[in-house]
Amino acid sequence: MTKTWFITGASSGFGRQLTELLLERGDRVAATVRKPDALHDLATKYGERLWVGILDVTDSSAVRDIVGKAFAELKRIDVVVSNAGYALFGAAEEVADAQIERQIDTNLVGSISVARAVIPDLRQQGGGRIVQISSSVGQSAYPTMGVYAATKWGIEGFYEGTIPEIAPFGIEVTLVEPGASRTNFASSSADAGQILDVYDQTPVGDFRRLVASAGLAMFPGDPRKVASAIIASAEQTPAPRRLTLGSDAYALVHTALTERLAALESQKALARSTDVDA
């Protein structure tokens, strides 16, 4: 049975891969992009099965308008993929105020706006699936990625609270946590702060040198395989709460959760000691 998907940020990266794979298999896609001609080739090839909307997710009013138009014209949307976002690199004091604000407005507030816009329509149609593209950095973080990580930790926290709110209406959510993949994530679509020499002999400098020396080895993820796994997850019932994709993602998340649990267990007695006396 074919499905109808709504995908933000469909012009490149995972959004583009998802759009291509879904159209290839016969599904219908409502894709949002910021530039009108970004999907011209796919529109020519697939015709009415590709619905294109122009959208900048930092404009919450536009998000509501485009979502409303897509549901009105397509009648039903089975899966919403909130994918629009980009990376910001730089130590905390290297990134400018405007860069931080734009990062948060796009990755976090924009994703929340998409969720708030689609939930009423999904509820009214009797349910559906939301797939939020997060990151393995939503569970841990590398030096120079603190602000980006903050947006991913933030959107995961948002959904942890929202998932039980919308579950009674048949709306399920999957948080996708990919590792580093061979998209334009760290190149043409990324932003970076002003590099300060003072960080050269710190973990910041070490990380920069590691990325520079390792090259593509630092990006083991195959975008097409990641997109295929995301599509397959939409068939799973119940929906997986999280989908960790990539060997690097698994290693990072596994280490972070193991260390966090060990630290929590070491504080068990202290935690209990701060309760009100019986």
PDB file of C-alpha atoms in Angstrom:
ATOM      1  CA  MET A   1       0.000   0.000   0.000  1.00  0.00           C
ATOM      2  CA  THR A   2       1.422   3.378  -0.990  1.00  0.00           C
ATOM      3  CA  LYS A   3       1.850   6.146   1.546  1.00  0.00           C
ATOM      4  CA  THR A   4       1.894   9.913   1.437  1.00  0.00           C
ATOM      5  CA  TRP A   5       4.890  11.568   3.083  1.00  0.00           C
ATOM      6  CA  PHE A   6       5.587  15.183   4.095  1.00  0.00           C
ATOM      7  CA  ILE A   7       9.315  15.991   4.206  1.00  0.00           C
ATOM      8  CA  THR A   8      10.973  19.269   5.172  1.00  0.00           C
ATOM      9  CA  GLY A   9      14.426  20.175   3.883  1.00  0.00           C
ATOM     10  CA  ALA A  10      14.049  17.916   0.841  1.00  0.00           C
ATOM     11  CA  SER A  11      16.567  19.600  -1.438  1.00  0.00           C
ATOM     12  CA  SER A  12      19.671  17.845  -0.098  1.00  0.00           C
ATOM     13  CA  GLY A  13      21.032  15.325   2.384  1.00  0.00           C
ATOM     14  CA  PHE A  14      18.675  12.810   3.948  1.00  0.00           C
ATOM     15  CA  GLY A  15      15.654  14.778   2.772  1.00  0.00           C
ATOM     16  CA  ARG A  16      16.663  14.425  -0.859  1.00  0.00           C
ATOM     17  CA  GLN A  17      17.541  10.748  -0.446  1.00  0.00           C
ATOM     18  CA  LEU A  18      14.207  10.009   1.200  1.00  0.00           C
ATOM     19  CA  THR A  19      12.295  11.864  -1.501  1.00  0.00           C
ATOM     20  CA  GLU A  20      14.063   9.989  -4.285  1.00  0.00           C
ATOM     21  CA  LEU A  21      13.613   6.544  -2.708  1.00  0.00           C
ATOM     22  CA  LEU A  22       9.956   7.095  -1.881  1.00  0.00           C
ATOM     23  CA  LEU A  23       9.110   8.300  -5.377  1.00  0.00           C
ATOM     24  CA  GLU A  24      11.042   5.393  -6.880  1.00  0.00           C
ATOM     25  CA  ARG A  25       8.931   2.908  -4.947  1.00  0.00           C
ATOM     26  CA  GLY A  26       5.660   4.582  -5.899  1.00  0.00           C
ATOM     27  CA  ASP A  27       4.777   6.642  -2.832  1.00  0.00           C
ATOM     28  CA  ARG A  28       3.558  10.228  -2.923  1.00  0.00           C
ATOM     29  CA  VAL A  29       5.735  12.967  -1.414  1.00  0.00           C
ATOM     30  CA  ALA A  30       4.965  16.497  -0.261  1.00  0.00           C
ATOM     31  CA  ALA A  31       8.434  18.032  -0.165  1.00  0.00           C
ATOM     32  CA  THR A  32       9.370  21.452   1.166  1.00  0.00           C
ATOM     33  CA  VAL A  33      12.423  23.366  -0.019  1.00  0.00           C
ATOM     34  CA  ARG A  34      13.658  26.933   0.218  1.00  0.00           C
ATOM     35  CA  LYS A  35      14.507  27.345  -3.486  1.00  0.00           C
ATOM     36  CA  PRO A  36      11.732  26.867  -6.107  1.00  0.00           C
ATOM     37  CA  ASP A  37      13.816  24.833  -8.596  1.00  0.00           C
ATOM     38  CA  ALA A  38      15.553  22.555  -6.097  1.00  0.00           C
ATOM     39  CA  LEU A  39      13.501  19.500  -7.077  1.00  0.00           C
ATOM     40  CA  HIS A  40      12.841  20.379 -10.714  1.00  0.00           C
ATOM     41  CA  ASP A  41      14.345  17.118 -11.989  1.00  0.00           C
ATOM     42  CA  LEU A  42      12.137  14.989  -9.738  1.00  0.00           C
ATOM     43  CA  ALA A  43       9.038  17.054 -10.534  1.00  0.00           C
ATOM     44  CA  THR A  44       9.638  16.485 -14.242  1.00  0.00           C
ATOM     45  CA  LYS A  45      10.105  12.757 -13.746  1.00  0.00           C
ATOM     46  CA  TYR A  46       7.324  11.999 -11.268  1.00  0.00           C
ATOM     47  CA  GLY A  47       4.691  14.628 -11.995  1.00  0.00           C
ATOM     48  CA  GLU A  48       1.751  14.786  -9.604  1.00  0.00           C
ATOM     49  CA  ARG A  49       3.255  12.282  -7.169  1.00  0.00           C
ATOM     50  CA  LEU A  50       5.615  15.052  -6.042  1.00  0.00           C
ATOM     51  CA  TRP A  51       3.992  18.039  -4.323  1.00  0.00           C
ATOM     52  CA  VAL A  52       6.450  20.879  -3.701  1.00  0.00           C
ATOM     53  CA  GLY A  53       6.102  23.728  -1.207  1.00  0.00           C
ATOM     54  CA  ILE A  54       8.485  26.609  -0.599  1.00  0.00           C
ATOM     55  CA  LEU A  55       9.280  26.863   3.097  1.00  0.00           C
ATOM     56  CA  ASP A  56      11.766  28.286   5.565  1.00  0.00           C
ATOM     57  CA  VAL A  57      10.995  26.511   8.844  1.00  0.00           C
ATOM     58  CA  THR A  58      12.097  29.540  10.863  1.00  0.00           C
ATOM     59  CA  ASP A  59       8.853  31.232   9.729  1.00  0.00           C
ATOM     60  CA  SER A  60       6.267  29.582  11.989  1.00  0.00           C
ATOM     61  CA  SER A  61       3.354  31.226  10.183  1.00  0.00           C
ATOM     62  CA  ALA A  62       4.603  29.875   6.861  1.00  0.00           C
ATOM     63  CA  VAL A  63       5.004  26.424   8.428  1.00  0.00           C
ATOM     64  CA  ARG A  64       1.341  26.413   9.450  1.00  0.00           C
ATOM     65  CA  ASP A  65       0.266  27.654   6.012  1.00  0.00           C
ATOM     66  CA  ILE A  66       2.265  25.054   4.053  1.00  0.00           C
ATOM     67  CA  VAL A  67       1.213  22.196   6.333  1.00  0.00           C
ATOM     68  CA  GLY A  68      -2.424  23.235   6.072  1.00  0.00           C
ATOM     69  CA  LYS A  69      -2.193  23.474   2.292  1.00  0.00           C
ATOM     70  CA  ALA A  70      -0.527  20.065   1.984  1.00  0.00           C
ATOM     71  CA  PHE A  71      -3.159  18.315   4.114  1.00  0.00           C
ATOM     72  CA  ALA A  72      -5.974  20.118   2.294  1.00  0.00           C
ATOM     73  CA  GLU A  73      -4.728  19.228  -1.175  1.00  0.00           C
ATOM     74  CA  LEU A  74      -3.449  15.713  -0.483  1.00  0.00           C
ATOM     75  CA  LYS A  75      -6.313  14.787   1.896  1.00  0.00           C
ATOM     76  CA  ARG A  76      -4.137  12.526   4.036  1.00  0.00           C
ATOM     77  CA  ILE A  77      -0.470  12.434   5.059  1.00  0.00           C
ATOM     78  CA  ASP A  78       0.746   9.205   6.623  1.00  0.00           C
ATOM     79  CA  VAL A  79       4.299  10.129   7.613  1.00  0.00           C
ATOM     80  CA  VAL A  80       5.804  13.514   8.447  1.00  0.00           C
ATOM     81  CA  VAL A  81       9.600  13.742   8.295  1.00  0.00           C
ATOM     82  CA  SER A  82      10.956  16.813  10.076  1.00  0.00           C
ATOM     83  CA  ASN A  83      14.374  16.979   8.478  1.00  0.00           C
ATOM     84  CA  ALA A  84      15.228  20.633   7.840  1.00  0.00           C
ATOM     85  CA  GLY A  85      18.348  21.702   9.689  1.00  0.00           C
ATOM     86  CA  TYR A  86      22.070  22.273   9.390  1.00  0.00           C
ATOM     87  CA  ALA A  87      25.303  22.096  11.392  1.00  0.00           C
ATOM     88  CA  LEU A  88      27.146  24.868  13.205  1.00  0.00           C
ATOM     89  CA  PHE A  89      30.780  24.231  14.165  1.00  0.00           C
ATOM     90  CA  GLY A  90      32.844  26.186  16.654  1.00  0.00           C
ATOM     91  CA  ALA A  91      33.825  26.367  20.300  1.00  0.00           C
ATOM     92  CA  ALA A  92      31.328  28.186  22.497  1.00  0.00           C
ATOM     93  CA  GLU A  93      33.161  31.508  22.385  1.00  0.00           C
ATOM     94  CA  GLU A  94      33.973  31.212  18.673  1.00  0.00           C
ATOM     95  CA  VAL A  95      30.387  31.290  17.409  1.00  0.00           C
ATOM     96  CA  ALA A  96      28.576  34.610  17.117  1.00  0.00           C
ATOM     97  CA  ASP A  97      25.246  35.479  18.746  1.00  0.00           C
ATOM     98  CA  ALA A  98      23.509  35.634  15.359  1.00  0.00           C
ATOM     99  CA  GLN A  99      24.867  32.195  14.424  1.00  0.00           C
ATOM    100  CA  ILE A 100      23.555  30.682  17.653  1.00  0.00           C
ATOM    101  CA  GLU A 101      20.141  32.286  17.214  1.00  0.00           C
ATOM    102  CA  ARG A 102      19.828  31.077  13.614  1.00  0.00           C
ATOM    103  CA  GLN A 103      20.900  27.559  14.595  1.00  0.00           C
ATOM    104  CA  ILE A 104      18.315  27.355  17.366  1.00  0.00           C
ATOM    105  CA  ASP A 105      15.601  28.961  15.240  1.00  0.00           C
ATOM    106  CA  THR A 106      16.152  26.422  12.457  1.00  0.00           C
ATOM    107  CA  ASN A 107      16.967  23.152  14.176  1.00  0.00           C
ATOM    108  CA  LEU A 108      14.971  23.465  17.382  1.00  0.00           C
ATOM    109  CA  VAL A 109      12.222  26.072  17.060  1.00  0.00           C
ATOM    110  CA  GLY A 110      11.672  25.146  13.414  1.00  0.00           C
ATOM    111  CA  SER A 111      11.257  21.465  14.277  1.00  0.00           C
ATOM    112  CA  ILE A 112       8.867  22.314  17.113  1.00  0.00           C
ATOM    113  CA  SER A 113       6.871  24.510  14.723  1.00  0.00           C
ATOM    114  CA  VAL A 114       6.551  21.633  12.263  1.00  0.00           C
ATOM    115  CA  ALA A 115       5.359  19.314  15.037  1.00  0.00           C
ATOM    116  CA  ARG A 116       2.808  21.820  16.346  1.00  0.00           C
ATOM    117  CA  ALA A 117       1.523  22.413  12.817  1.00  0.00           C
ATOM    118  CA  VAL A 118       1.034  18.759  11.853  1.00  0.00           C
ATOM    119  CA  ILE A 119      -0.324  17.366  15.119  1.00  0.00           C
ATOM    120  CA  PRO A 120      -3.876  18.769  14.724  1.00  0.00           C
ATOM    121  CA  ASP A 121      -4.220  17.335  11.202  1.00  0.00           C
ATOM    122  CA  LEU A 122      -2.762  13.972  12.184  1.00  0.00           C
ATOM    123  CA  ARG A 123      -5.099  13.864  15.173  1.00  0.00           C
ATOM    124  CA  GLN A 124      -8.139  14.719  13.074  1.00  0.00           C
ATOM    125  CA  GLN A 125      -7.348  12.052  10.476  1.00  0.00           C
ATOM    126  CA  GLY A 126      -7.004   9.406  13.184  1.00  0.00           C
ATOM    127  CA  GLY A 127      -3.256   9.117  13.540  1.00  0.00           C
ATOM    128  CA  GLY A 128       0.004   8.966  11.661  1.00  0.00           C
ATOM    129  CA  ARG A 129       3.746   8.908  12.136  1.00  0.00           C
ATOM    130  CA  ILE A 130       6.229  11.694  12.837  1.00  0.00           C
ATOM    131  CA  VAL A 131       9.893  11.039  12.067  1.00  0.00           C
ATOM    132  CA  GLN A 132      12.187  13.657  13.585  1.00  0.00           C
ATOM    133  CA  ILE A 133      15.735  13.739  12.282  1.00  0.00           C
ATOM    134  CA  SER A 134      17.883  14.173  15.371  1.00  0.00           C
ATOM    135  CA  SER A 135      21.503  13.012  15.634  1.00  0.00           C
ATOM    136  CA  SER A 136      23.760  10.742  17.646  1.00  0.00           C
ATOM    137  CA  VAL A 137      24.980  14.095  18.956  1.00  0.00           C
ATOM    138  CA  GLY A 138      21.554  14.298  20.566  1.00  0.00           C
ATOM    139  CA  GLN A 139      22.901  11.800  23.120  1.00  0.00           C
ATOM    140  CA  SER A 140      26.492  12.969  23.381  1.00  0.00           C
ATOM    141  CA  ALA A 141      28.637  15.633  21.724  1.00  0.00           C
ATOM    142  CA  TYR A 142      32.028  16.436  20.270  1.00  0.00           C
ATOM    143  CA  PRO A 143      34.072  19.598  20.848  1.00  0.00           C
ATOM    144  CA  THR A 144      33.009  22.371  18.427  1.00  0.00           C
ATOM    145  CA  MET A 145      29.462  20.949  18.219  1.00  0.00           C
ATOM    146  CA  GLY A 146      27.974  22.228  21.472  1.00  0.00           C
ATOM    147  CA  VAL A 147      25.367  24.536  19.952  1.00  0.00           C
ATOM    148  CA  TYR A 148      24.324  21.979  17.339  1.00  0.00           C
ATOM    149  CA  ALA A 149      24.090  19.357  20.098  1.00  0.00           C
ATOM    150  CA  ALA A 150      21.958  21.717  22.169  1.00  0.00           C
ATOM    151  CA  THR A 151      19.361  21.833  19.391  1.00  0.00           C
ATOM    152  CA  LYS A 152      19.291  18.048  19.086  1.00  0.00           C
ATOM    153  CA  TRP A 153      19.120  17.449  22.840  1.00  0.00           C
ATOM    154  CA  GLY A 154      16.400  20.077  22.881  1.00  0.00           C
ATOM    155  CA  ILE A 155      14.234  18.494  20.197  1.00  0.00           C
ATOM    156  CA  GLU A 156      14.595  15.088  21.845  1.00  0.00           C
ATOM    157  CA  GLY A 157      13.441  16.590  25.134  1.00  0.00           C
ATOM    158  CA  PHE A 158      10.514  18.214  23.369  1.00  0.00           C
ATOM    159  CA  TYR A 159       9.380  14.898  21.961  1.00  0.00           C
ATOM    160  CA  GLU A 160       9.896  13.011  25.224  1.00  0.00           C
ATOM    161  CA  GLY A 161       7.197  15.261  26.649  1.00  0.00           C
ATOM    162  CA  THR A 162       5.053  15.357  23.516  1.00  0.00           C
ATOM    163  CA  ILE A 163       4.968  11.632  22.698  1.00  0.00           C
ATOM    164  CA  PRO A 164       2.661  10.685  25.620  1.00  0.00           C
ATOM    165  CA  GLU A 165       0.460  13.692  24.827  1.00  0.00           C
ATOM    166  CA  ILE A 166      -0.278  12.560  21.271  1.00  0.00           C
ATOM    167  CA  ALA A 167      -0.151   8.771  21.688  1.00  0.00           C
ATOM    168  CA  PRO A 168      -3.876   8.533  22.581  1.00  0.00           C
ATOM    169  CA  PHE A 169      -4.669   9.934  19.121  1.00  0.00           C
ATOM    170  CA  GLY A 170      -2.716   7.254  17.260  1.00  0.00           C
ATOM    171  CA  ILE A 171       0.255   9.514  16.500  1.00  0.00           C
ATOM    172  CA  GLU A 172       3.624   7.781  16.903  1.00  0.00           C
ATOM    173  CA  VAL A 173       7.102   9.327  16.833  1.00  0.00           C
ATOM    174  CA  THR A 174      10.575   8.101  15.934  1.00  0.00           C
ATOM    175  CA  LEU A 175      13.703  10.114  16.734  1.00  0.00           C
ATOM    176  CA  VAL A 176      16.363   9.244  14.169  1.00  0.00           C
ATOM    177  CA  GLU A 177      19.936   9.478  15.482  1.00  0.00           C
ATOM    178  CA  PRO A 178      22.338   9.088  12.554  1.00  0.00           C
ATOM    179  CA  GLY A 179      26.068   9.341  12.841  1.00  0.00           C
ATOM    180  CA  ALA A 180      28.308  11.184  10.404  1.00  0.00           C
ATOM    181  CA  SER A 181      27.146  10.437   6.876  1.00  0.00           C
ATOM    182  CA  ARG A 182      28.464  11.405   3.460  1.00  0.00           C
ATOM    183  CA  THR A 183      26.063  14.257   2.813  1.00  0.00           C
ATOM    184  CA  ASN A 184      26.776  17.997   2.624  1.00  0.00           C
ATOM    185  CA  PHE A 185      26.212  18.185   6.407  1.00  0.00           C
ATOM    186  CA  ALA A 186      29.778  19.251   7.208  1.00  0.00           C
ATOM    187  CA  SER A 187      30.488  21.117   3.999  1.00  0.00           C
ATOM    188  CA  SER A 188      28.255  23.321   1.853  1.00  0.00           C
ATOM    189  CA  SER A 189      25.266  23.343   4.223  1.00  0.00           C
ATOM    190  CA  ALA A 190      27.290  23.973   7.397  1.00  0.00           C
ATOM    191  CA  ASP A 191      28.183  27.170   9.233  1.00  0.00           C
ATOM    192  CA  ALA A 192      31.265  27.815  11.363  1.00  0.00           C
ATOM    193  CA  GLY A 193      32.473  30.271  13.959  1.00  0.00           C
ATOM    194  CA  GLN A 194      35.645  32.372  13.927  1.00  0.00           C
ATOM    195  CA  ILE A 195      38.534  30.044  14.782  1.00  0.00           C
ATOM    196  CA  LEU A 196      40.598  31.255  17.742  1.00  0.00           C
ATOM    197  CA  ASP A 197      44.255  30.159  17.949  1.00  0.00           C
ATOM    198  CA  VAL A 198      43.976  29.802  21.735  1.00  0.00           C
ATOM    199  CA  TYR A 199      42.066  26.534  21.199  1.00  0.00           C
ATOM    200  CA  ASP A 200      44.718  24.923  19.009  1.00  0.00           C
ATOM    201  CA  GLN A 201      46.278  22.853  21.825  1.00  0.00           C
ATOM    202  CA  THR A 202      42.985  21.830  23.444  1.00  0.00           C
ATOM    203  CA  PRO A 203      40.384  19.126  22.691  1.00  0.00           C
ATOM    204  CA  VAL A 204      38.918  21.573  20.158  1.00  0.00           C
ATOM    205  CA  GLY A 205      42.132  21.636  18.159  1.00  0.00           C
ATOM    206  CA  ASP A 206      42.577  17.881  18.580  1.00  0.00           C
ATOM    207  CA  PHE A 207      39.128  17.265  17.153  1.00  0.00           C
ATOM    208  CA  ARG A 208      39.706  19.577  14.210  1.00  0.00           C
ATOM    209  CA  ARG A 209      42.962  17.826  13.369  1.00  0.00           C
ATOM    210  CA  LEU A 210      41.300  14.423  13.672  1.00  0.00           C
ATOM    211  CA  VAL A 211      38.578  15.396  11.215  1.00  0.00           C
ATOM    212  CA  ALA A 212      41.087  16.914   8.814  1.00  0.00           C
ATOM    213  CA  SER A 213      43.392  13.879   8.858  1.00  0.00           C
ATOM    214  CA  ALA A 214      40.711  11.190   8.792  1.00  0.00           C
ATOM    215  CA  GLY A 215      38.789  12.655   5.862  1.00  0.00           C
ATOM    216  CA  LEU A 216      35.924  10.469   4.655  1.00  0.00           C
ATOM    217  CA  ALA A 217      36.742   7.849   7.294  1.00  0.00           C
ATOM    218  CA  MET A 218      35.083  10.215   9.780  1.00  0.00           C
ATOM    219  CA  PHE A 219      31.869   9.914   7.749  1.00  0.00           C
ATOM    220  CA  PRO A 220      31.057   6.202   7.506  1.00  0.00           C
ATOM    221  CA  GLY A 221      27.321   6.581   6.953  1.00  0.00           C
ATOM    222  CA  ASP A 222      25.791   5.865   3.540  1.00  0.00           C
ATOM    223  CA  PRO A 223      22.952   8.420   3.076  1.00  0.00           C
ATOM    224  CA  ARG A 224      20.932   6.081   0.859  1.00  0.00           C
ATOM    225  CA  LYS A 225      21.156   3.248   3.410  1.00  0.00           C
ATOM    226  CA  VAL A 226      20.201   5.649   6.190  1.00  0.00           C
ATOM    227  CA  ALA A 227      17.184   6.817   4.175  1.00  0.00           C
ATOM    228  CA  SER A 228      16.174   3.209   3.470  1.00  0.00           C
ATOM    229  CA  ALA A 229      16.316   2.388   7.200  1.00  0.00           C
ATOM    230  CA  ILE A 230      14.155   5.414   7.995  1.00  0.00           C
ATOM    231  CA  ILE A 231      11.571   4.334   5.434  1.00  0.00           C
ATOM    232  CA  ALA A 232      11.557   0.778   6.809  1.00  0.00           C
ATOM    233  CA  SER A 233      11.035   2.116  10.336  1.00  0.00           C
ATOM    234  CA  ALA A 234       7.747   3.688   9.262  1.00  0.00           C
ATOM    235  CA  GLU A 235       6.391   0.155   8.741  1.00  0.00           C
ATOM    236  CA  GLN A 236       7.249  -0.944  12.289  1.00  0.00           C
ATOM    237  CA  THR A 237       4.493  -1.118  14.867  1.00  0.00           C
ATOM    238  CA  PRO A 238       4.855   0.160  17.477  1.00  0.00           C
ATOM    239  CA  ALA A 239       7.172   2.855  16.188  1.00  0.00           C
ATOM    240  CA  PRO A 240      10.738   2.646  17.525  1.00  0.00           C
ATOM    241  CA  ARG A 241      11.234   5.580  19.925  1.00  0.00           C
ATOM    242  CA  ARG A 242      14.795   6.019  18.659  1.00  0.00           C
ATOM    243  CA  LEU A 243      16.613   4.788  15.570  1.00  0.00           C
ATOM    244  CA  THR A 244      20.407   4.882  15.892  1.00  0.00           C
ATOM    245  CA  LEU A 245      22.051   4.559  12.477  1.00  0.00           C
ATOM    246  CA  GLY A 246      25.753   4.154  11.773  1.00  0.00           C
ATOM    247  CA  SER A 247      28.593   2.311  13.492  1.00  0.00           C
ATOM    248  CA  ASP A 248      29.962   5.591  14.812  1.00  0.00           C
ATOM    249  CA  ALA A 249      26.535   6.558  16.122  1.00  0.00           C
ATOM    250  CA  TYR A 250      26.165   3.235  17.923  1.00  0.00           C
ATOM    251  CA  ALA A 251      29.610   3.556  19.531  1.00  0.00           C
ATOM    252  CA  LEU A 252      29.066   7.163  20.617  1.00  0.00           C
ATOM    253  CA  VAL A 253      25.601   6.596  22.046  1.00  0.00           C
ATOM    254  CA  HIS A 254      26.519   3.306  23.712  1.00  0.00           C
ATOM    255  CA  THR A 255      29.501   4.881  25.476  1.00  0.00           C
ATOM    256  CA  ALA A 256      27.507   7.939  26.538  1.00  0.00           C
ATOM    257  CA  LEU A 257      24.588   5.963  27.956  1.00  0.00           C
ATOM    258  CA  THR A 258      26.837   3.437  29.716  1.00  0.00           C
ATOM    259  CA  GLU A 259      28.850   6.186  31.407  1.00  0.00           C
ATOM    260  CA  ARG A 260      25.727   8.142  32.289  1.00  0.00           C
ATOM    261  CA  LEU A 261      24.052   5.120  33.869  1.00  0.00           C
ATOM    262  CA  ALA A 262      27.179   4.275  35.864  1.00  0.00           C
ATOM    263  CA  ALA A 263      27.370   7.856  37.156  1.00  0.00           C
ATOM    264  CA  LEU A 264      23.692   7.758  38.097  1.00  0.00           C
ATOM    265  CA  GLU A 265      24.071   4.491  39.990  1.00  0.00           C
ATOM    266  CA  SER A 266      27.010   5.925  41.944  1.00  0.00           C
ATOM    267  CA  GLN A 267      24.683   8.681  43.185  1.00  0.00           C
ATOM    268  CA  LYS A 268      21.759   6.449  44.155  1.00  0.00           C
ATOM    269  CA  ALA A 269      22.235   6.754  47.918  1.00  0.00           C
ATOM    270  CA  LEU A 270      22.812  10.500  47.707  1.00  0.00           C
ATOM    271  CA  ALA A 271      19.695  10.984  45.589  1.00  0.00           C
ATOM    272  CA  ARG A 272      17.527   9.164  48.116  1.00  0.00           C
ATOM    273  CA  SER A 273      19.101  10.997  51.045  1.00  0.00           C
ATOM    274  CA  THR A 274      17.685  14.329  49.884  1.00  0.00           C
ATOM    275  CA  ASP A 275      14.018  13.279  50.187  1.00  0.00           C
ATOM    276  CA  VAL A 276      11.843  14.679  52.966  1.00  0.00           C
ATOM    277  CA  ASP A 277      12.197  12.605  56.129  1.00  0.00           C
ATOM    278  CA  ALA A 278       9.308  10.209  56.605  1.00  0.00           C
TER     279      ALA A 278
END
